[in-house]
Coordinates of N, CA, C and O in Angstrom, one line a residue:
M1 N 131.9 34.0 83.0 CA 130.5 34.0 83.0 C 130.0 33.6 81.6 O 130.6 34.0 80.6
I2 N 128.9 32.9 81.5 CA 128.3 32.6 80.2 C 127.3 33.7 79.8 O 126.5 34.0 80.6
N3 N 127.5 34.2 78.7 CA 126.6 35.3 78.2 C 125.4 34.8 77.4 O 124.4 35.5 77.4
A4 N 125.6 33.7 76.7 CA 124.5 33.2 75.9 C 124.7 31.7 75.6 O 125.8 31.2 75.5
V5 N 123.6 31.0 75.5 CA 123.5 29.6 75.0 C 122.6 29.6 73.8 O 121.5 30.1 73.8
L6 N 123.2 29.1 72.7 CA 122.4 29.1 71.4 C 122.5 27.7 70.8 O 123.5 27.0 71.0
V7 N 121.4 27.2 70.3 CA 121.3 26.0 69.6 C 120.7 26.2 68.2 O 119.6 26.8 68.1
F8 N 121.4 25.8 67.1 CA 120.9 26.0 65.8 C 120.8 24.6 65.1 O 121.6 23.7 65.4
N9 N 120.0 24.6 64.1 CA 120.0 23.4 63.2 C 121.0 23.7 62.0 O 121.5 24.8 62.0
N10 N 121.2 22.8 61.2 CA 122.2 23.0 60.1 C 121.7 24.1 59.1 O 122.5 24.6 58.4
S11 N 120.4 24.4 59.1 CA 119.9 25.5 58.2 C 120.0 26.9 58.8 O 119.7 27.8 58.2
G12 N 120.5 26.9 60.1 CA 120.6 28.2 60.7 C 119.4 28.6 61.5 O 119.3 29.8 62.0
Q13 N 118.4 27.8 61.6 CA 117.2 28.1 62.4 C 117.5 27.9 63.9 O 117.9 26.8 64.3
P14 N 117.3 28.9 64.7 CA 117.6 28.8 66.1 C 116.5 27.9 66.8 O 115.3 28.0 66.5
R15 N 117.0 26.9 67.6 CA 116.2 26.1 68.4 C 116.2 26.4 69.8 O 115.3 26.0 70.6
L16 N 117.2 27.2 70.2 CA 117.3 27.7 71.6 C 118.1 29.0 71.6 O 119.2 29.0 71.0
T17 N 117.6 30.0 72.1 CA 118.4 31.3 72.3 C 118.2 31.7 73.7 O 117.1 32.2 74.1
K18 N 119.2 31.7 74.5 CA 119.1 32.1 75.9 C 120.2 33.0 76.2 O 121.4 32.7 76.2
F19 N 119.9 34.3 76.4 CA 120.9 35.3 76.7 C 120.9 35.6 78.2 O 119.8 35.9 78.8
Y20 N 122.1 35.6 78.8 CA 122.2 36.0 80.3 C 122.6 37.4 80.5 O 122.7 37.8 81.6
T21 N 122.9 38.1 79.4 CA 123.2 39.5 79.5 C 122.2 40.3 78.7 O 121.8 39.8 77.6
Q22 N 121.9 41.5 79.1 CA 120.9 42.2 78.4 C 121.5 42.8 77.1 O 122.4 43.5 77.1
L23 N 120.8 42.5 76.0 CA 121.2 43.1 74.7 C 119.9 43.5 74.0 O 118.9 42.9 74.1
D24 N 120.1 44.5 73.1 CA 119.0 45.0 72.3 C 118.6 43.8 71.4 O 119.4 43.1 70.9
T25 N 117.3 43.7 71.1 CA 116.8 42.6 70.2 C 117.5 42.6 68.9 O 117.8 41.6 68.3
A26 N 117.7 43.8 68.3 CA 118.3 43.9 67.0 C 119.7 43.4 67.0 O 120.2 42.7 66.1
V27 N 120.4 43.7 68.1 CA 121.8 43.2 68.3 C 121.8 41.7 68.4 O 122.7 41.0 67.9
Q28 N 120.9 41.2 69.2 CA 120.7 39.7 69.4 C 120.6 39.0 68.0 O 121.2 38.0 67.7
Q29 N 119.7 39.6 67.2 CA 119.4 38.9 65.9 C 120.6 39.0 65.0 O 120.9 38.0 64.3
R30 N 121.3 40.1 65.0 CA 122.5 40.2 64.2 C 123.6 39.2 64.7 O 124.3 38.6 63.9
L31 N 123.7 39.2 66.0 CA 124.7 38.3 66.6 C 124.4 36.8 66.3 O 125.3 36.1 65.9
I32 N 123.2 36.4 66.4 CA 122.8 35.1 66.1 C 123.1 34.7 64.6 O 123.7 33.7 64.4
S33 N 122.8 35.6 63.7 CA 123.1 35.4 62.3 C 124.6 35.3 62.1 O 125.1 34.4 61.4
E34 N 125.4 36.3 62.7 CA 126.8 36.3 62.5 C 127.5 35.0 63.0 O 128.4 34.4 62.4
I35 N 127.1 34.6 64.2 CA 127.7 33.5 64.9 C 127.4 32.2 64.1 O 128.3 31.4 63.9
F36 N 126.1 32.0 63.6 CA 125.8 30.8 62.8 C 126.7 30.8 61.6 O 127.2 29.8 61.2
T37 N 126.8 31.9 60.9 CA 127.6 32.0 59.7 C 129.1 31.6 60.0 O 129.7 30.8 59.2
L38 N 129.6 32.1 61.0 CA 131.0 31.8 61.4 C 131.2 30.3 61.7 O 132.1 29.7 61.2
V39 N 130.3 29.8 62.5 CA 130.4 28.4 62.9 C 130.1 27.4 61.8 O 130.9 26.4 61.6
A40 N 129.1 27.7 61.0 CA 128.7 26.8 59.9 C 129.8 26.7 58.8 O 129.9 25.7 58.2
N41 N 130.5 27.8 58.6 CA 131.5 27.8 57.5 C 132.8 27.2 57.9 O 133.7 27.1 57.1
R42 N 133.0 26.8 59.2 CA 134.3 26.2 59.6 C 134.3 24.7 59.2 O 133.3 24.0 59.3
P43 N 135.5 24.3 58.8 CA 135.6 22.9 58.5 C 135.5 22.0 59.8 O 135.8 22.5 60.9
S44 N 135.1 20.8 59.7 CA 134.9 20.0 60.8 C 136.3 19.7 61.5 O 136.3 19.3 62.7
S45 N 137.4 19.8 60.9 CA 138.7 19.6 61.5 C 139.2 20.8 62.3 O 140.2 20.7 63.0
S46 N 138.5 21.9 62.2 CA 138.9 23.1 63.0 C 138.6 22.9 64.5 O 137.7 22.1 64.9
C47 N 139.3 23.7 65.3 CA 139.0 23.7 66.7 C 137.6 24.3 67.0 O 137.1 25.0 66.2
N48 N 137.1 24.1 68.2 CA 135.8 24.5 68.5 C 135.7 25.8 69.3 O 134.8 26.1 70.0
F49 N 136.7 26.6 69.1 CA 136.8 27.9 69.8 C 137.0 29.0 68.8 O 137.7 28.9 67.8
L50 N 136.3 30.1 68.9 CA 136.4 31.3 68.0 C 136.4 32.5 68.9 O 135.7 32.6 69.9
P51 N 137.1 33.6 68.4 CA 136.9 34.9 69.0 C 135.5 35.4 68.7 O 134.9 35.1 67.6
L52 N 135.0 36.2 69.6 CA 133.7 36.8 69.3 C 133.7 37.8 68.2 O 134.7 38.5 68.0
P53 N 132.7 37.8 67.3 CA 132.7 38.8 66.2 C 132.7 40.2 66.7 O 132.3 40.5 67.9
P54 N 133.1 41.2 65.9 CA 133.2 42.6 66.3 C 131.9 43.2 66.9 O 132.0 44.2 67.5
L55 N 130.8 42.6 66.6 CA 129.5 43.1 67.0 C 129.5 43.3 68.6 O 129.0 44.3 69.1
L56 N 130.0 42.3 69.3 CA 130.0 42.4 70.8 C 131.4 42.6 71.4 O 131.5 42.8 72.6
A57 N 132.4 42.4 70.6 CA 133.8 42.5 71.1 C 134.0 43.9 71.7 O 133.5 44.8 71.1
P58 N 134.8 44.0 72.7 CA 135.0 45.3 73.3 C 135.8 46.2 72.3 O 136.7 45.7 71.6
S59 N 135.4 47.4 72.2 CA 136.0 48.3 71.2 C 137.3 48.9 71.7 O 137.5 49.1 72.9
K60 N 138.3 49.0 70.8 CA 139.6 49.5 71.2 C 139.6 51.0 71.3 O 140.4 51.6 71.9
S61 N 138.6 51.7 70.7 CA 138.5 53.2 70.7 C 138.0 53.8 72.0 O 138.1 54.9 72.2
S62 N 137.4 52.9 72.9 CA 136.8 53.4 74.1 C 138.0 53.8 75.1 O 139.1 53.4 74.9
T63 N 137.6 54.6 76.0 CA 138.7 55.0 77.0 C 139.2 53.8 77.7 O 138.4 52.9 78.1
P64 N 140.5 53.8 78.0 CA 141.1 52.7 78.7 C 140.5 52.5 80.1 O 140.3 53.5 80.8
A65 N 140.4 51.3 80.5 CA 139.9 51.0 81.9 C 141.0 51.3 82.9 O 142.1 51.1 82.6
P66 N 140.6 51.7 84.1 CA 141.6 51.9 85.1 C 142.3 50.5 85.4 O 141.8 49.5 85.2
A67 N 143.5 50.7 85.9 CA 144.3 49.5 86.2 C 143.7 48.5 87.2 O 143.9 47.3 87.1
S68 N 142.9 49.1 88.1 CA 142.3 48.2 89.1 C 141.2 47.3 88.6 O 140.9 46.3 89.1
S69 N 140.5 47.8 87.5 CA 139.4 47.0 87.0 C 139.9 46.2 85.7 O 140.6 46.7 84.9
T70 N 139.4 45.0 85.6 CA 139.8 44.2 84.5 C 138.6 43.9 83.6 O 137.5 43.8 84.1
P71 N 138.8 43.8 82.3 CA 137.7 43.6 81.4 C 137.3 42.2 81.3 O 137.1 41.7 80.2
T72 N 137.1 41.5 82.4 CA 136.7 40.1 82.4 C 135.2 39.9 82.2 O 134.8 38.7 81.9
D73 N 134.4 40.9 82.3 CA 133.0 40.7 82.2 C 132.5 40.8 80.7 O 131.3 40.6 80.4
T74 N 133.4 41.2 79.8 CA 133.0 41.4 78.4 C 133.0 40.1 77.7 O 134.0 39.3 77.8
P75 N 132.0 39.8 76.9 CA 132.0 38.5 76.1 C 133.2 38.5 75.2 O 133.5 39.5 74.6
S76 N 133.9 37.4 75.1 CA 135.0 37.4 74.2 C 135.3 36.0 73.5 O 136.1 36.0 72.6
L77 N 134.5 35.0 73.8 CA 134.8 33.7 73.2 C 133.5 32.9 72.8 O 132.5 33.0 73.5
I78 N 133.6 32.3 71.7 CA 132.6 31.4 71.2 C 133.1 30.0 71.3 O 134.2 29.7 70.8
T79 N 132.4 29.1 72.0 CA 132.7 27.7 72.1 C 131.5 26.9 71.6 O 130.4 27.2 71.9
Y80 N 131.8 25.9 70.7 CA 130.7 25.2 70.1 C 131.0 23.8 69.8 O 132.2 23.4 69.8
R81 N 130.0 23.0 69.6 CA 130.1 21.6 69.2 C 129.0 21.3 68.2 O 127.9 21.8 68.3
H82 N 129.3 20.5 67.2 CA 128.3 20.1 66.2 C 128.0 18.7 66.4 O 128.9 17.8 66.3
Y83 N 126.7 18.4 66.7 CA 126.2 17.0 66.8 C 125.2 16.8 65.7 O 124.1 17.5 65.7
A84 N 125.4 15.8 64.9 CA 124.4 15.5 63.8 C 123.8 16.7 63.1 O 124.5 17.3 62.3
T85 N 122.6 17.1 63.4 CA 122.0 18.3 62.7 C 122.0 19.5 63.6 O 121.3 20.5 63.2
L86 N 122.6 19.5 64.7 CA 122.5 20.7 65.6 C 123.9 21.2 66.0 O 124.8 20.5 66.3
Y87 N 123.9 22.5 66.1 CA 125.1 23.2 66.7 C 124.7 23.7 68.1 O 123.7 24.4 68.3
F88 N 125.6 23.4 69.1 CA 125.4 23.9 70.4 C 126.5 24.9 70.7 O 127.7 24.6 70.6
I89 N 126.1 26.2 71.0 CA 127.1 27.3 71.0 C 127.0 28.0 72.4 O 125.8 28.3 72.8
L90 N 128.1 28.3 73.0 CA 128.2 29.1 74.2 C 129.0 30.4 73.9 O 130.1 30.3 73.3
I91 N 128.5 31.5 74.4 CA 129.3 32.7 74.3 C 129.6 33.0 75.7 O 128.8 33.1 76.6
S92 N 130.9 33.3 76.0 CA 131.4 33.4 77.4 C 132.5 34.5 77.5 O 133.0 35.0 76.5
T93 N 132.8 34.8 78.7 CA 133.9 35.8 79.0 C 135.2 35.0 79.0 O 135.2 33.8 79.0
S94 N 136.3 35.7 79.1 CA 137.6 35.1 79.1 C 137.9 34.4 80.4 O 138.9 33.6 80.5
T95 N 137.1 34.6 81.4 CA 137.3 33.9 82.7 C 136.9 32.4 82.7 O 137.3 31.7 83.6
E96 N 136.1 32.0 81.7 CA 135.7 30.6 81.6 C 136.7 29.8 80.9 O 137.2 30.3 79.9
S97 N 136.9 28.6 81.3 CA 137.8 27.7 80.6 C 137.1 27.1 79.4 O 136.1 26.5 79.5
P98 N 137.8 27.3 78.2 CA 137.2 26.7 77.0 C 136.9 25.2 77.1 O 135.9 24.7 76.6
L99 N 137.9 24.5 77.7 CA 137.7 23.0 77.8 C 136.5 22.7 78.7 O 135.8 21.7 78.5
A100 N 136.4 23.5 79.8 CA 135.2 23.2 80.7 C 133.9 23.5 80.0 O 132.9 22.9 80.2
L101 N 133.9 24.5 79.1 CA 132.7 24.8 78.3 C 132.4 23.7 77.3 O 131.2 23.4 77.1
L102 N 133.4 23.1 76.7 CA 133.1 21.9 75.9 C 132.5 20.8 76.7 O 131.6 20.1 76.2
D103 N 133.0 20.6 77.9 CA 132.5 19.6 78.8 C 131.0 19.9 79.2 O 130.2 19.0 79.2
L104 N 130.8 21.2 79.4 CA 129.4 21.6 79.7 C 128.4 21.3 78.6 O 127.3 20.8 78.8
I105 N 128.9 21.6 77.3 CA 128.0 21.2 76.2 C 127.8 19.7 76.1 O 126.7 19.3 75.9
Q106 N 128.9 19.0 76.4 CA 128.7 17.5 76.3 C 127.7 17.0 77.4 O 126.9 16.2 77.1
V107 N 127.8 17.5 78.6 CA 126.9 17.1 79.6 C 125.4 17.6 79.3 O 124.5 16.8 79.5
F108 N 125.3 18.8 78.7 CA 124.0 19.3 78.3 C 123.4 18.3 77.2 O 122.2 17.9 77.4
V109 N 124.1 17.9 76.2 CA 123.6 17.0 75.2 C 123.4 15.6 75.8 O 122.3 15.0 75.5
E110 N 124.2 15.1 76.6 CA 124.0 13.8 77.2 C 122.7 13.8 78.1 O 122.0 12.8 78.2
A111 N 122.5 14.9 78.8 CA 121.3 15.0 79.7 C 120.1 15.0 78.8 O 119.1 14.3 79.1
L112 N 120.1 15.7 77.7 CA 119.0 15.7 76.8 C 118.8 14.3 76.2 O 117.6 13.8 76.0
D113 N 119.9 13.6 75.9 CA 119.8 12.3 75.3 C 119.2 11.3 76.3 O 118.4 10.4 75.9
R114 N 119.5 11.4 77.6 CA 118.9 10.5 78.6 C 117.4 10.8 78.8 O 116.6 9.9 78.9
L115 N 117.1 12.1 78.7 CA 115.7 12.4 79.0 C 114.8 12.1 77.8 O 113.6 11.7 78.0
F116 N 115.3 12.2 76.6 CA 114.5 11.9 75.4 C 114.8 10.6 74.7 O 114.2 10.2 73.8
E117 N 115.8 9.9 75.2 CA 116.2 8.6 74.6 C 116.5 8.8 73.2 O 115.6 8.6 72.3
N118 N 117.7 9.2 72.8 CA 118.2 9.5 71.5 C 117.5 10.8 71.0 O 116.6 10.8 70.2
V119 N 117.9 11.9 71.6 CA 117.4 13.2 71.3 C 117.6 13.6 69.8 O 118.6 13.2 69.2
C120 N 116.6 14.2 69.3 CA 116.7 14.7 67.9 C 116.1 16.1 67.9 O 115.6 16.6 68.9
E121 N 116.2 16.8 66.8 CA 115.8 18.2 66.6 C 114.3 18.3 67.0 O 113.9 19.3 67.6
L122 N 113.5 17.4 66.6 CA 112.0 17.5 66.9 C 111.7 17.4 68.4 O 110.8 18.1 68.8
D123 N 112.6 16.7 69.1 CA 112.4 16.7 70.6 C 112.6 18.1 71.2 O 111.9 18.6 72.0
L124 N 113.6 18.9 70.6 CA 113.8 20.2 71.1 C 112.7 21.2 70.7 O 112.4 22.1 71.4
I125 N 112.1 20.9 69.6 CA 111.0 21.8 69.1 C 109.7 21.6 69.9 O 109.1 22.5 70.4
F126 N 109.4 20.3 70.1 CA 108.1 20.0 70.7 C 108.2 19.9 72.3 O 107.1 19.9 72.9
H127 N 109.4 19.8 72.8 CA 109.5 19.7 74.2 C 110.5 20.7 74.7 O 111.4 20.5 75.5
F128 N 110.3 22.0 74.3 CA 111.2 23.1 74.7 C 111.2 23.3 76.1 O 112.2 23.8 76.7
E129 N 110.2 22.9 76.9 CA 110.2 23.1 78.3 C 111.3 22.3 79.0 O 111.9 22.7 79.9
T130 N 111.4 21.1 78.5 CA 112.5 20.2 79.0 C 113.8 20.7 78.7 O 114.7 20.7 79.5
L131 N 114.0 21.3 77.5 CA 115.2 21.9 77.0 C 115.6 23.0 78.0 O 116.8 23.1 78.5
H132 N 114.7 23.9 78.3 CA 114.9 25.0 79.2 C 115.1 24.5 80.6 O 115.9 25.1 81.4
A133 N 114.5 23.4 81.0 CA 114.6 22.9 82.4 C 116.1 22.3 82.6 O 116.7 22.6 83.6
V134 N 116.6 21.6 81.5 CA 117.9 21.1 81.6 C 118.9 22.3 81.7 O 119.8 22.3 82.6
L135 N 118.7 23.3 80.9 CA 119.6 24.4 80.9 C 119.5 25.1 82.3 O 120.5 25.6 82.8
G136 N 118.3 25.2 82.8 CA 118.1 25.9 84.1 C 118.8 25.1 85.3 O 119.2 25.7 86.3
E137 N 118.9 23.8 85.1 CA 119.6 23.0 86.2 C 121.1 23.2 86.1 O 121.7 23.0 87.1
M138 N 121.6 23.5 84.9 CA 123.0 23.6 84.7 C 123.6 25.1 84.9 O 124.7 25.3 85.4
I139 N 122.8 26.0 84.4 CA 123.3 27.4 84.4 C 122.2 28.3 85.0 O 121.1 28.3 84.6
V140 N 122.6 29.2 85.9 CA 121.7 30.1 86.6 C 122.4 31.5 86.5 O 123.5 31.7 87.0
G141 N 121.7 32.4 85.8 CA 122.2 33.8 85.7 C 123.6 33.9 85.0 O 124.3 34.8 85.3
G142 N 123.9 32.9 84.1 CA 125.2 32.9 83.4 C 126.3 32.2 84.2 O 127.4 32.2 83.7
V143 N 126.0 31.7 85.3 CA 127.0 31.0 86.2 C 126.7 29.5 86.1 O 125.5 29.1 86.4
V144 N 127.7 28.7 85.9 CA 127.5 27.2 85.9 C 127.3 26.7 87.3 O 128.2 27.0 88.1
V145 N 126.2 26.1 87.6 CA 125.9 25.6 88.9 C 126.0 24.1 89.1 O 126.1 23.6 90.2
E146 N 125.8 23.4 88.0 CA 125.8 21.9 88.1 C 126.3 21.3 86.8 O 125.9 21.7 85.7
T147 N 127.3 20.4 86.9 CA 127.8 19.7 85.7 C 127.7 18.2 85.8 O 128.1 17.4 85.0
G148 N 127.1 17.8 87.0 CA 127.0 16.3 87.2 C 125.8 15.8 86.4 O 124.6 16.2 86.7
L149 N 126.0 14.9 85.5 CA 125.0 14.4 84.6 C 123.8 13.8 85.3 O 122.6 14.1 85.1
D150 N 124.1 13.0 86.3 CA 123.0 12.3 87.1 C 122.2 13.3 87.9 O 120.9 13.2 87.9
K151 N 122.8 14.3 88.4 CA 122.1 15.3 89.2 C 121.2 16.2 88.3 O 120.1 16.5 88.7
V152 N 121.7 16.5 87.1 CA 120.9 17.3 86.2 C 119.7 16.6 85.8 O 118.6 17.1 85.8
V153 N 119.9 15.3 85.4 CA 118.7 14.5 84.9 C 117.7 14.3 86.0 O 116.5 14.4 85.8
K154 N 118.2 14.0 87.2 CA 117.3 13.8 88.4 C 116.5 15.1 88.7 O 115.3 15.0 88.9
G155 N 117.2 16.2 88.6 CA 116.5 17.5 88.9 C 115.4 17.8 87.9 O 114.3 18.2 88.3
V156 N 115.7 17.5 86.6 CA 114.7 17.7 85.6 C 113.5 16.8 85.8 O 112.3 17.2 85.6
R157 N 113.8 15.5 86.0 CA 112.7 14.5 86.3 C 111.9 14.9 87.5 O 110.6 14.7 87.5
E158 N 112.5 15.4 88.5 CA 111.7 15.8 89.7 C 110.8 17.0 89.4 O 109.7 17.1 89.9
Q159 N 111.3 17.9 88.6 CA 110.5 19.1 88.1 C 109.3 18.6 87.4 O 108.2 19.1 87.6
G160 N 109.5 17.6 86.6 CA 108.3 17.0 85.8 C 107.3 16.4 86.7 O 106.1 16.5 86.5
K161 N 107.8 15.7 87.8 CA 106.8 15.1 88.7 C 106.0 16.2 89.4 O 104.8 16.0 89.7
I162 N 106.7 17.2 89.8 CA 106.0 18.3 90.5 C 104.9 19.0 89.6 O 103.8 19.2 90.0
L163 N 105.3 19.2 88.3 CA 104.4 19.7 87.4 C 103.2 18.8 87.2 O 102.0 19.3 87.1
R164 N 103.4 17.5 87.1 CA 102.3 16.6 86.9 C 101.4 16.6 88.1 O 100.2 16.5 88.0
R165 N 102.0 16.7 89.3 CA 101.2 16.7 90.5 C 100.4 17.9 90.7 O 99.2 17.9 91.0
T166 N 101.0 19.1 90.4 CA 100.2 20.4 90.5 C 99.3 20.6 89.4 O 98.3 21.3 89.5
G167 N 99.5 20.0 88.2 CA 98.6 20.1 87.1 C 97.3 19.3 87.2 O 96.4 19.5 86.5
N168 N 97.3 18.4 88.2 CA 96.1 17.6 88.4 C 95.3 18.2 89.5 O 95.1 17.6 90.6
T169 N 94.7 19.4 89.3 CA 93.9 20.1 90.4 C 92.5 19.6 90.3 O 92.0 19.1 89.3
G170 N 91.8 20.0 91.3 CA 90.3 19.7 91.4 C 90.0 18.3 91.8 O 88.9 17.9 91.8
G171 N 91.0 17.5 92.2 CA 90.7 16.1 92.6 C 90.4 15.2 91.5 O 90.0 14.0 91.8
R172 N 90.5 15.6 90.3 CA 90.2 14.6 89.2 C 91.3 13.7 89.0 O 92.5 14.1 89.1
S173 N 91.1 12.5 88.6 CA 92.1 11.6 88.3 C 92.1 11.3 86.8 O 91.1 11.6 86.1
G174 N 93.2 10.8 86.3 CA 93.3 10.6 84.9 C 94.1 11.6 84.2 O 94.7 12.5 84.8
G175 N 94.1 11.5 82.9 CA 94.9 12.4 82.0 C 94.2 13.7 81.7 O 93.2 14.0 82.3
L176 N 94.7 14.4 80.7 CA 94.0 15.6 80.4 C 92.6 15.4 79.9 O 91.7 16.2 80.2
G177 N 92.4 14.4 79.1 CA 91.0 14.1 78.6 C 90.0 14.0 79.7 O 88.9 14.5 79.7
A178 N 90.3 13.3 80.8 CA 89.4 13.1 81.9 C 89.1 14.4 82.6 O 88.0 14.7 83.0
G179 N 90.1 15.3 82.7 CA 90.0 16.5 83.4 C 89.1 17.5 82.5 O 88.2 18.1 83.1
I180 N 89.3 17.5 81.3 CA 88.5 18.4 80.4 C 87.1 17.9 80.3 O 86.1 18.6 80.5
L181 N 86.9 16.6 80.0 CA 85.5 16.1 79.9 C 84.8 16.0 81.2 O 83.6 16.2 81.2
G182 N 85.5 15.8 82.3 CA 84.9 15.8 83.6 C 84.3 17.1 84.0 O 83.3 17.1 84.7
G183 N 84.8 18.2 83.5 CA 84.3 19.5 83.8 C 82.9 19.8 83.1 O 82.2 20.6 83.5
F184 N 82.6 19.0 82.1 CA 81.4 19.2 81.3 C 80.4 18.1 81.6 O 79.4 18.0 81.0
G185 N 80.6 17.3 82.6 CA 79.7 16.2 83.0 C 79.6 15.1 81.9 O 78.6 14.4 81.8
L186 N 80.7 15.0 81.1 CA 80.7 14.0 80.0 C 81.5 12.7 80.4 O 81.8 11.9 79.5
R187 N 81.8 12.5 81.6 CA 82.5 11.4 82.1 C 81.7 10.1 81.8 O 80.6 10.0 82.2
G188 N 82.3 9.2 81.2 CA 81.7 7.9 80.9 C 80.9 7.9 79.7 O 80.2 6.9 79.4
V189 N 80.8 8.9 78.9 CA 80.0 9.0 77.7 C 80.8 8.3 76.6 O 81.9 8.5 76.4

């Protein structure tokens, strides 16, 4: 299971924070800070996998789990990729394949690149709805549901068409300006 998806810029400013497990806000903030520090300080030649910092790692002092239950639901792994000025980070359980998570990050970035035509940090800031739509097409409730690049991009584009269609209410045609001005009788002025 994927517990969180994080995107940071090189300065450590979060551009996306999506948690699929419930955590206290203070713990989330500390976790975000610790993970960025860990990832940013690694040399580029290092592997893209890290153990989870002690903040969320399961404690050894707790009572041992019964033999029938396995601790597979606890977050244990950080997988990340660094592209230009952005870090894409996934926090997951041990049941997820690290190589599959790297591929998921790659598909996520390629989908953004197709939708924005050479995606950059400003695209993520000003078009965060699209960023969340791409993520929503790929991951639902912490479970990966789609990794096909073409299907993800098609799904996000179809969502955009539906939004444009439902956003044009009242029978008015044209863009936002025509809708706003049309409501005040200023059409054609």
